[in-house]
mmCIF file of C-alpha atoms and ligand atoms in Angstrom:
data_model
loop_
_atom_site.group_PDB
_atom_site.id
_atom_site.type_symbol
_atom_site.label_atom_id
_atom_site.label_comp_id
_atom_site.label_asym_id
_atom_site.label_seq_id
_atom_site.Cartn_x
_atom_site.Cartn_y
_atom_site.Cartn_z
ATOM 1 C CA MET A 1 83.675 86.557 84.297
ATOM 2 C CA ARG A 2 80.816 88.817 83.223
ATOM 3 C CA ILE A 3 77.760 86.907 81.995
ATOM 4 C CA LEU A 4 74.904 88.543 80.119
ATOM 5 C CA SER A 5 71.739 87.160 78.622
ATOM 6 C CA GLY A 6 68.196 88.126 77.793
ATOM 7 C CA VAL A 7 64.826 86.619 77.026
ATOM 8 C CA GLN A 8 62.204 88.317 74.899
ATOM 9 C CA SER A 9 58.890 89.223 76.509
ATOM 10 C CA SER A 10 56.981 87.878 73.548
ATOM 11 C CA GLY A 11 54.881 85.113 75.139
ATOM 12 C CA LYS A 12 54.539 82.697 78.015
ATOM 13 C CA LEU A 13 57.818 81.026 78.931
ATOM 14 C CA HIS A 14 58.176 77.271 78.506
ATOM 15 C CA LEU A 15 60.454 74.360 79.391
ATOM 16 C CA GLY A 16 62.671 75.092 76.365
ATOM 17 C CA ASN A 17 63.298 78.608 77.651
ATOM 18 C CA TYR A 18 63.961 77.306 81.154
ATOM 19 C CA PHE A 19 66.400 74.496 80.363
ATOM 20 C CA GLY A 20 67.905 76.160 77.293
ATOM 21 C CA ALA A 21 68.472 79.558 78.840
ATOM 22 C CA MET A 22 66.926 80.668 82.149
ATOM 23 C CA LYS A 23 68.319 77.855 84.312
ATOM 24 C CA GLN A 24 71.845 78.662 83.160
ATOM 25 C CA HIS A 25 71.267 82.324 83.977
ATOM 26 C CA ILE A 26 70.045 81.500 87.470
ATOM 27 C CA ASP A 27 72.880 79.022 88.128
ATOM 28 C CA ALA A 28 75.464 81.557 86.932
ATOM 29 C CA GLN A 29 74.502 84.121 89.601
ATOM 30 C CA GLU A 30 76.351 82.080 92.256
ATOM 31 C CA GLU A 31 79.741 82.316 90.570
ATOM 32 C CA HIS A 32 79.753 85.173 88.110
ATOM 33 C CA GLU A 33 78.820 88.790 87.665
ATOM 34 C CA CYS A 34 75.454 88.409 85.962
ATOM 35 C CA PHE A 35 73.355 90.763 83.859
ATOM 36 C CA ILE A 36 69.975 89.327 82.880
ATOM 37 C CA PHE A 37 67.474 91.425 80.987
ATOM 38 C CA ILE A 38 64.001 91.305 79.495
ATOM 39 C CA ALA A 39 64.291 92.074 75.789
ATOM 40 C CA ASN A 40 61.150 94.186 75.371
ATOM 41 C CA PHE A 41 62.559 96.241 72.450
ATOM 42 C CA HIS A 42 63.161 92.972 70.610
ATOM 43 C CA ALA A 43 59.661 91.765 71.503
ATOM 44 C CA LEU A 44 58.242 94.737 69.537
ATOM 45 C CA THR A 45 59.103 92.778 66.381
ATOM 46 C CA THR A 46 56.232 90.415 67.217
ATOM 47 C CA VAL A 47 54.036 91.958 69.940
ATOM 48 C CA GLN A 48 52.390 95.192 68.826
ATOM 49 C CA ASP A 49 49.815 95.656 71.550
ATOM 50 C CA ALA A 50 50.855 98.045 74.349
ATOM 51 C CA LYS A 51 48.977 96.412 77.220
ATOM 52 C CA ARG A 52 50.049 92.932 76.231
ATOM 53 C CA LEU A 53 53.719 93.873 75.879
ATOM 54 C CA ALA A 54 53.762 95.622 79.281
ATOM 55 C CA ALA A 55 52.052 92.621 80.920
ATOM 56 C CA LEU A 56 54.364 90.089 79.264
ATOM 57 C CA THR A 57 57.391 92.114 80.382
ATOM 58 C CA HIS A 58 56.201 92.050 83.996
ATOM 59 C CA ASP A 59 55.471 88.299 83.649
ATOM 60 C CA VAL A 60 59.032 87.502 82.556
ATOM 61 C CA ALA A 61 60.311 89.311 85.668
ATOM 62 C CA LEU A 62 57.913 87.277 87.843
ATOM 63 C CA ASP A 63 59.047 84.044 86.169
ATOM 64 C CA TYR A 64 62.734 84.747 86.755
ATOM 65 C CA LEU A 65 62.259 85.802 90.372
ATOM 66 C CA ALA A 66 60.002 82.819 91.106
ATOM 67 C CA LEU A 67 62.489 80.401 89.556
ATOM 68 C CA GLY A 68 65.259 81.662 91.827
ATOM 69 C CA LEU A 69 66.947 84.657 90.249
ATOM 70 C CA ASP A 70 68.081 86.802 93.179
ATOM 71 C CA PRO A 71 68.152 90.524 92.276
ATOM 72 C CA ASN A 72 70.763 91.057 95.005
ATOM 73 C CA LYS A 73 73.120 88.693 93.224
ATOM 74 C CA ALA A 74 72.260 89.148 89.535
ATOM 75 C CA CYS A 75 71.344 92.429 87.888
ATOM 76 C CA LEU A 76 67.815 91.913 86.499
ATOM 77 C CA PHE A 77 66.527 94.709 84.275
ATOM 78 C CA ARG A 78 64.386 95.754 81.315
ATOM 79 C CA GLN A 79 66.192 96.373 78.023
ATOM 80 C CA SER A 80 64.273 99.641 77.596
ATOM 81 C CA ASP A 81 65.688 101.025 80.863
ATOM 82 C CA VAL A 82 69.018 101.354 79.046
ATOM 83 C CA PRO A 83 68.074 103.404 75.948
ATOM 84 C CA GLU A 84 71.787 103.723 75.065
ATOM 85 C CA VAL A 85 71.567 100.249 73.487
ATOM 86 C CA THR A 86 69.596 101.707 70.599
ATOM 87 C CA GLU A 87 72.292 104.354 70.051
ATOM 88 C CA LEU A 88 74.951 101.656 70.017
ATOM 89 C CA ALA A 89 72.840 99.534 67.657
ATOM 90 C CA TRP A 90 72.876 102.432 65.174
ATOM 91 C CA ILE A 91 76.628 102.889 65.474
ATOM 92 C CA LEU A 92 77.209 99.155 64.964
ATOM 93 C CA SER A 93 74.933 99.198 61.917
ATOM 94 C CA THR A 94 77.300 101.661 60.249
ATOM 95 C CA VAL A 95 80.227 99.219 60.428
ATOM 96 C CA THR A 96 78.248 96.079 59.596
ATOM 97 C CA GLY A 97 77.640 94.804 56.074
ATOM 98 C CA LYS A 98 74.145 93.858 54.962
ATOM 99 C CA GLY A 99 75.490 90.451 53.913
ATOM 100 C CA LEU A 100 76.098 89.447 57.529
ATOM 101 C CA LEU A 101 72.425 89.992 58.376
ATOM 102 C CA GLU A 102 71.273 88.287 55.178
ATOM 103 C CA ARG A 103 72.950 85.104 56.425
ATOM 104 C CA SER A 104 70.873 85.090 59.631
ATOM 105 C CA VAL A 105 69.167 81.709 59.939
ATOM 106 C CA SER A 106 66.777 82.981 62.590
ATOM 107 C CA TYR A 107 65.549 85.806 60.267
ATOM 108 C CA LYS A 108 64.910 83.373 57.405
ATOM 109 C CA ASP A 109 63.184 81.027 59.808
ATOM 110 C CA LYS A 110 60.905 83.745 61.153
ATOM 111 C CA ILE A 111 59.995 84.952 57.657
ATOM 112 C CA SER A 112 59.192 81.414 56.573
ATOM 113 C CA LYS A 113 56.803 81.192 59.539
ATOM 114 C CA GLY A 114 54.951 84.240 58.249
ATOM 115 C CA LEU A 115 56.412 87.036 60.395
ATOM 116 C CA THR A 116 56.459 90.471 58.746
ATOM 117 C CA PRO A 117 59.946 91.182 57.359
ATOM 118 C CA SER A 118 60.193 94.592 59.079
ATOM 119 C CA MET A 119 63.506 96.461 59.324
ATOM 120 C CA GLY A 120 63.363 95.705 63.058
ATOM 121 C CA LEU A 121 63.263 91.983 62.386
ATOM 122 C CA PHE A 122 66.069 92.260 59.824
ATOM 123 C CA THR A 123 68.350 94.312 62.077
ATOM 124 C CA TYR A 124 67.404 92.339 65.200
ATOM 125 C CA PRO A 125 70.941 90.849 65.522
ATOM 126 C CA ILE A 126 72.455 94.353 65.608
ATOM 127 C CA LEU A 127 70.362 95.352 68.615
ATOM 128 C CA GLN A 128 71.252 92.018 70.199
ATOM 129 C CA ALA A 129 74.957 92.732 69.591
ATOM 130 C CA ALA A 130 74.524 96.148 71.232
ATOM 131 C CA ASP A 131 72.869 94.455 74.247
ATOM 132 C CA ILE A 132 75.910 92.264 74.681
ATOM 133 C CA LEU A 133 78.737 94.655 73.817
ATOM 134 C CA ILE A 134 77.476 97.618 75.842
ATOM 135 C CA TYR A 135 78.253 95.722 79.078
ATOM 136 C CA ARG A 136 81.546 94.268 77.801
ATOM 137 C CA SER A 137 80.125 90.785 78.417
ATOM 138 C CA ASP A 138 82.503 87.838 78.288
ATOM 139 C CA ALA A 139 80.004 85.004 77.920
ATOM 140 C CA VAL A 140 76.400 84.743 76.776
ATOM 141 C CA PRO A 141 74.454 81.673 77.961
ATOM 142 C CA VAL A 142 71.800 80.837 75.344
ATOM 143 C CA GLY A 143 70.161 77.941 73.539
ATOM 144 C CA LYS A 144 71.702 76.570 70.324
ATOM 145 C CA ASP A 145 69.355 78.617 68.099
ATOM 146 C CA GLN A 146 71.001 81.822 69.356
ATOM 147 C CA GLU A 147 74.572 80.715 68.687
ATOM 148 C CA GLN A 148 74.741 82.422 65.300
ATOM 149 C CA HIS A 149 73.619 85.722 66.845
ATOM 150 C CA ILE A 150 76.513 85.568 69.286
ATOM 151 C CA GLU A 151 78.956 84.820 66.451
ATOM 152 C CA MET A 152 77.562 87.826 64.584
ATOM 153 C CA THR A 153 78.059 89.906 67.734
ATOM 154 C CA ALA A 154 81.721 88.858 67.876
ATOM 155 C CA ASP A 155 82.027 89.864 64.196
ATOM 156 C CA MET A 156 80.460 93.272 64.857
ATOM 157 C CA ALA A 157 82.758 93.890 67.845
ATOM 158 C CA GLY A 158 85.695 93.141 65.546
ATOM 159 C CA TYR A 159 84.385 95.438 62.758
ATOM 160 C CA PHE A 160 84.129 98.339 65.230
ATOM 161 C CA ASN A 161 87.495 97.718 66.899
ATOM 162 C CA ASN A 162 89.180 97.417 63.467
ATOM 163 C CA THR A 163 87.446 100.397 61.887
ATOM 164 C CA TYR A 164 88.423 102.708 64.740
ATOM 165 C CA ASN A 165 91.701 100.965 65.551
ATOM 166 C CA CYS A 166 90.719 100.512 69.173
ATOM 167 C CA GLU A 167 89.856 97.822 71.709
ATOM 168 C CA VAL A 168 86.613 99.253 73.006
ATOM 169 C CA PHE A 169 84.720 95.974 72.806
ATOM 170 C CA VAL A 170 85.380 92.639 74.448
ATOM 171 C CA ILE A 171 84.768 89.733 72.033
ATOM 172 C CA PRO A 172 82.026 87.609 73.645
ATOM 173 C CA LYS A 173 81.466 83.846 73.448
ATOM 174 C CA ALA A 174 78.233 81.836 73.499
ATOM 175 C CA LYS A 175 77.842 79.433 76.407
ATOM 176 C CA LEU A 176 75.671 76.454 75.477
ATOM 177 C CA ASN A 177 74.575 73.785 77.918
ATOM 178 C CA ASP A 178 73.592 70.109 77.549
ATOM 179 C CA ALA A 179 69.958 71.004 76.956
ATOM 180 C CA ALA A 180 70.922 72.879 73.784
ATOM 181 C CA VAL A 181 67.631 71.858 72.098
ATOM 182 C CA VAL A 182 64.613 70.909 74.214
ATOM 183 C CA PRO A 183 61.977 69.012 72.190
ATOM 184 C CA GLY A 184 58.325 70.043 72.217
ATOM 185 C CA THR A 185 55.224 67.828 72.387
ATOM 186 C CA ASP A 186 55.573 67.025 68.656
ATOM 187 C CA GLY A 187 59.276 66.144 68.866
ATOM 188 C CA GLU A 188 60.369 69.346 67.059
ATOM 189 C CA LYS A 189 62.248 72.134 68.888
ATOM 190 C CA MET A 190 59.946 73.474 71.619
ATOM 191 C CA SER A 191 58.960 76.991 70.567
ATOM 192 C CA LYS A 192 56.178 79.506 71.205
ATOM 193 C CA SER A 193 55.659 79.759 67.490
ATOM 194 C CA TYR A 194 55.204 75.997 66.917
ATOM 195 C CA GLY A 195 52.344 75.538 69.410
ATOM 196 C CA ASN A 196 54.220 72.579 70.946
ATOM 197 C CA THR A 197 55.198 74.063 74.307
ATOM 198 C CA ILE A 198 54.858 72.927 77.894
ATOM 199 C CA ASP A 199 54.462 76.239 79.714
ATOM 200 C CA LEU A 200 56.245 76.770 83.011
ATOM 201 C CA PHE A 201 53.433 78.562 84.792
ATOM 202 C CA GLY A 202 50.288 77.576 82.949
ATOM 203 C CA ASP A 203 47.428 75.675 84.530
ATOM 204 C CA PRO A 204 48.901 72.508 86.173
ATOM 205 C CA THR A 205 46.191 70.261 84.686
ATOM 206 C CA ALA A 206 46.905 71.617 81.214
ATOM 207 C CA ALA A 207 50.652 71.002 81.722
ATOM 208 C CA LYS A 208 49.908 67.410 82.732
ATOM 209 C CA LYS A 209 47.789 66.919 79.613
ATOM 210 C CA ARG A 210 50.522 68.386 77.416
ATOM 211 C CA ILE A 211 53.114 66.054 78.922
ATOM 212 C CA MET A 212 50.878 63.009 78.447
ATOM 213 C CA SER A 213 50.433 64.061 74.790
ATOM 214 C CA VAL A 214 54.176 64.135 73.945
ATOM 215 C CA LYS A 215 54.549 62.272 70.654
ATOM 216 C CA THR A 216 56.175 58.817 70.808
ATOM 217 C CA ASP A 217 56.616 56.054 68.233
ATOM 218 C CA SER A 218 54.465 52.932 68.133
ATOM 219 C CA THR A 219 56.982 50.395 69.502
ATOM 220 C CA PRO A 220 54.909 47.866 71.512
ATOM 221 C CA VAL A 221 55.371 47.763 75.318
ATOM 222 C CA ASP A 222 57.339 44.470 75.296
ATOM 223 C CA GLU A 223 59.934 45.545 72.759
ATOM 224 C CA PRO A 224 63.233 47.350 73.495
ATOM 225 C CA LYS A 225 63.187 51.101 72.819
ATOM 226 C CA ASP A 226 65.913 53.600 72.016
ATOM 227 C CA PRO A 227 65.922 56.315 74.717
ATOM 228 C CA GLU A 228 68.037 58.609 72.540
ATOM 229 C CA LYS A 229 65.224 58.795 69.970
ATOM 230 C CA CYS A 230 62.452 59.536 72.468
ATOM 231 C CA SER A 231 61.266 63.064 73.356
ATOM 232 C CA VAL A 232 59.840 61.848 76.682
ATOM 233 C CA PHE A 233 63.287 60.588 77.680
ATOM 234 C CA ALA A 234 64.894 63.820 76.460
ATOM 235 C CA LEU A 235 62.579 65.785 78.768
ATOM 236 C CA LEU A 236 62.873 63.334 81.649
ATOM 237 C CA ARG A 237 66.646 63.565 81.761
ATOM 238 C CA LEU A 238 66.420 67.341 82.196
ATOM 239 C CA PHE A 239 64.656 66.877 85.545
ATOM 240 C CA ALA A 240 66.021 63.560 86.835
ATOM 241 C CA ASP A 241 69.403 63.024 88.500
ATOM 242 C CA ALA A 242 72.085 60.881 86.813
ATOM 243 C CA ASP A 243 71.113 57.631 88.596
ATOM 244 C CA GLU A 244 67.467 57.930 87.723
ATOM 245 C CA THR A 245 68.304 58.876 84.111
ATOM 246 C CA ASN A 246 70.505 55.754 83.726
ATOM 247 C CA ASP A 247 67.787 53.659 85.267
ATOM 248 C CA TRP A 248 65.209 54.866 82.742
ATOM 249 C CA ALA A 249 67.662 54.343 79.874
ATOM 250 C CA ASP A 250 68.110 50.697 80.994
ATOM 251 C CA ARG A 251 64.373 50.172 81.243
ATOM 252 C CA TYR A 252 63.896 51.578 77.723
ATOM 253 C CA ARG A 253 66.546 49.263 76.293
ATOM 254 C CA LYS A 254 65.301 46.155 78.094
ATOM 255 C CA GLY A 255 61.721 46.399 76.822
ATOM 256 C CA GLY A 256 58.627 45.680 78.924
ATOM 257 C CA MET A 257 58.123 49.386 79.664
ATOM 258 C CA GLY A 258 55.432 51.541 78.054
ATOM 259 C CA TYR A 259 55.980 55.215 77.189
ATOM 260 C CA GLY A 260 53.012 56.019 79.466
ATOM 261 C CA GLU A 261 55.067 55.067 82.521
ATOM 262 C CA ALA A 262 57.872 57.432 81.584
ATOM 263 C CA LYS A 263 55.331 60.191 80.926
ATOM 264 C CA LYS A 264 53.753 59.725 84.366
ATOM 265 C CA ARG A 265 57.153 60.092 85.999
ATOM 266 C CA LEU A 266 57.789 63.178 83.896
ATOM 267 C CA VAL A 267 54.544 64.709 85.182
ATOM 268 C CA GLU A 268 55.681 64.049 88.770
ATOM 269 C CA LEU A 269 59.124 65.516 88.206
ATOM 270 C CA PHE A 270 57.641 68.580 86.492
ATOM 271 C CA GLU A 271 55.287 69.146 89.418
ATOM 272 C CA THR A 272 57.930 68.759 92.149
ATOM 273 C CA THR A 273 60.215 71.181 90.339
ATOM 274 C CA ILE A 274 57.645 73.791 89.368
ATOM 275 C CA GLU A 275 55.234 73.733 92.333
ATOM 276 C CA PRO A 276 57.483 75.680 94.786
ATOM 277 C CA ALA A 277 58.199 78.260 92.070
ATOM 278 C CA ARG A 278 54.478 78.491 91.296
ATOM 279 C CA GLU A 279 53.813 79.408 94.932
ATOM 280 C CA ARG A 280 56.583 81.999 95.004
ATOM 281 C CA ARG A 281 55.263 83.439 91.757
ATOM 282 C CA ALA A 282 51.727 83.789 93.139
ATOM 283 C CA LYS A 283 53.068 85.707 96.162
ATOM 284 C CA LEU A 284 55.177 88.005 93.994
ATOM 285 C CA ALA A 285 52.262 88.646 91.659
ATOM 286 C CA ASP A 286 50.524 90.285 94.640
ATOM 287 C CA GLN A 287 53.490 92.645 95.136
ATOM 288 C CA PRO A 288 53.901 94.459 91.800
ATOM 289 C CA ASP A 289 55.680 97.398 93.499
ATOM 290 C CA ARG A 290 58.382 95.103 94.851
ATOM 291 C CA VAL A 291 58.959 93.620 91.392
ATOM 292 C CA GLU A 292 59.050 97.078 89.811
ATOM 293 C CA ALA A 293 61.550 98.290 92.452
ATOM 294 C CA ALA A 294 63.850 95.344 91.706
ATOM 295 C CA LEU A 295 63.673 96.044 87.957
ATOM 296 C CA ALA A 296 64.260 99.781 88.419
ATOM 297 C CA ALA A 297 67.317 99.184 90.631
ATOM 298 C CA GLY A 298 68.696 96.676 88.110
ATOM 299 C CA GLY A 299 68.079 99.154 85.281
ATOM 300 C CA ARG A 300 70.019 101.902 87.088
ATOM 301 C CA ARG A 301 72.990 99.619 87.701
ATOM 302 C CA ALA A 302 73.053 98.381 84.110
ATOM 303 C CA ARG A 303 72.680 101.887 82.709
ATOM 304 C CA GLU A 304 75.599 103.230 84.725
ATOM 305 C CA LEU A 305 77.877 100.634 83.167
ATOM 306 C CA ALA A 306 76.414 101.176 79.694
ATOM 307 C CA GLN A 307 77.065 104.935 79.955
ATOM 308 C CA LEU A 308 80.711 104.347 80.803
ATOM 309 C CA VAL A 309 81.183 102.078 77.783
ATOM 310 C CA MET A 310 79.272 104.511 75.519
ATOM 311 C CA ARG A 311 81.718 107.263 76.483
ATOM 312 C CA ASP A 312 84.529 105.136 75.024
ATOM 313 C CA VAL A 313 82.434 104.263 71.959
ATOM 314 C CA ARG A 314 81.599 107.905 71.195
ATOM 315 C CA GLN A 315 85.170 108.972 71.752
ATOM 316 C CA ALA A 316 86.464 106.233 69.444
ATOM 317 C CA CYS A 317 84.212 107.328 66.576
ATOM 318 C CA GLY A 318 84.150 111.088 67.174
ATOM 319 C CA ILE A 319 80.561 111.575 68.269
ATOM 320 C CA VAL A 320 80.285 114.645 70.473
ATOM 321 C CA VAL A 321 77.279 115.147 72.750
ATOM 322 C CA ALA A 322 76.476 118.235 74.823
ATOM 323 C CA ARG A 323 76.407 117.752 78.580
ATOM 324 C CA THR A 324 72.779 118.425 79.472
ATOM 325 C CA GLY A 325 72.718 117.319 83.087
ATOM 326 C CA LEU A 326 69.726 115.176 82.144
ATOM 327 C CA PRO A 327 69.786 111.410 82.705
ATOM 328 C CA GLY A 328 72.236 109.954 80.239
ATOM 329 C CA GLY A 329 73.617 113.399 79.382
HETATM 330 P P1 ADP B 1 60.781 80.709 71.299
HETATM 331 O O1 ADP B 1 61.429 79.808 70.277
HETATM 332 O O2 ADP B 1 59.755 79.970 72.101
HETATM 333 O O3 ADP B 1 60.227 81.977 70.685
HETATM 334 P P2 ADP B 1 62.855 82.407 72.273
HETATM 335 O O4 ADP B 1 63.392 82.520 70.876
HETATM 336 O O5 ADP B 1 62.195 83.594 72.878
HETATM 337 O O6 ADP B 1 61.898 81.143 72.325
HETATM 338 O O7 ADP B 1 64.042 81.906 73.196
HETATM 339 C C1 ADP B 1 64.452 82.451 74.443
HETATM 340 C C2 ADP B 1 65.664 81.698 74.932
HETATM 341 O O8 ADP B 1 65.301 80.339 75.201
HETATM 342 C C3 ADP B 1 66.822 81.620 73.932
HETATM 343 O O9 ADP B 1 68.064 81.694 74.609
HETATM 344 C C4 ADP B 1 66.654 80.281 73.281
HETATM 345 O O10 ADP B 1 67.866 79.745 72.827
HETATM 346 C C5 ADP B 1 66.093 79.449 74.430
HETATM 347 N N1 ADP B 1 65.210 78.407 73.897
HETATM 348 C C6 ADP B 1 63.989 78.574 73.358
HETATM 349 N N2 ADP B 1 63.457 77.396 72.968
HETATM 350 C C7 ADP B 1 64.389 76.452 73.263
HETATM 351 C C8 ADP B 1 64.447 75.039 73.102
HETATM 352 N N3 ADP B 1 63.442 74.356 72.594
HETATM 353 N N4 ADP B 1 65.559 74.408 73.512
HETATM 354 C C9 ADP B 1 66.588 75.086 74.043
HETATM 355 N N5 ADP B 1 66.599 76.418 74.235
HETATM 356 C C10 ADP B 1 65.521 77.106 73.849
HETATM 357 N N1 LIG B 2 67.396 86.973 70.726
HETATM 358 C C1 LIG B 2 67.240 86.412 72.062
HETATM 359 C C2 LIG B 2 66.094 85.373 72.005
HETATM 360 O O1 LIG B 2 65.284 85.375 71.128
HETATM 361 C C3 LIG B 2 66.921 87.469 73.071
HETATM 362 C C4 LIG B 2 68.047 88.423 73.240
HETATM 363 C C5 LIG B 2 68.065 89.745 72.892
HETATM 364 C C6 LIG B 2 69.341 88.127 73.768
HETATM 365 N N2 LIG B 2 69.251 90.297 73.186
HETATM 366 C C7 LIG B 2 70.057 89.343 73.716
HETATM 367 C C8 LIG B 2 69.930 86.977 74.257
HETATM 368 C C9 LIG B 2 71.382 89.413 74.165
HETATM 369 C C10 LIG B 2 71.254 87.057 74.701
HETATM 370 C C11 LIG B 2 71.971 88.262 74.653
HETATM 371 O O2 LIG B 2 66.029 84.599 72.894
#
């Protein structure tokens, strides 16, 4: 099965990104053909500072490599190293009705949070569909908030195949995992734009403080508590094994346990999981050429496949391009 997914380079990555998306990408490399990319074209909808965007893009690569993505197993690349996706996005936009995009929950959400309603933000799902379809991806591991974008992608693949009476595109499916929504420190969905994140590679003392500040209700220590309604438990279960998770659930239900205890254990689990990655990340940060070489090699591999699929796309819709002998020509 061919798996593809991407994460925007629009800010520091957090536990929601890790458990909702990145962990699935890293796990998938063992069994599947994996394409994982850094969505820097998409990030332009929110980051409009050249130095910052370039640095954030490099940081996402460091995060993935430190967390265990192996560039010899998975193809890790920058979205912008495959410029054909923007050509495909245009072609898809000509077979896609405006109504489909107007139903995008993520667009409405972003506008309500004050983001500028640029054309880029509005047509964001079309570029995302191009990202997925250009590699004929079968499955797209993402968090729940991206599910609609994958459904829209399947729609767009169908519009193209029907319009040109062909089967150029594979219809992809979203692949959600148990951590579909990771709560933030305030109990809402953890998100860069809500200021409620626990960053993966921030200062360890700050991470500890953030964990200790996760919002809980005011049930007294002695009384039984409902683990299913507690954000600390929701985070704890992401790190702990099944036995430990059941144990904590029992302790919650029995009463006599304060939320502080669960938070302290969460801090420990966070540290044991992240510390080895933090060390690997520091070493990689000193070798920018090695990271760049891995990205460049991934970009070449991804682009080769994208060019093959684009040949079929252009042929299906009658777009003729001169052979220039230049890259992509
Ligand atoms: P943010 O909301 O912080 O801007 P992104 O939209 O860049 O995060 O999300 C990148 C990936 O991480 C997506 O696949 C998304 O589904 C996943 N993700 C982000 N936040 C969460 C969360 N709180 N729970 C589960 N998955 C998440
Ligand atoms: N929209 C995704 C996000 O915000 C990022 C993304 C862009 C993506 N293109 C993609 C995810 C293709 C999966 C597949 O997280």
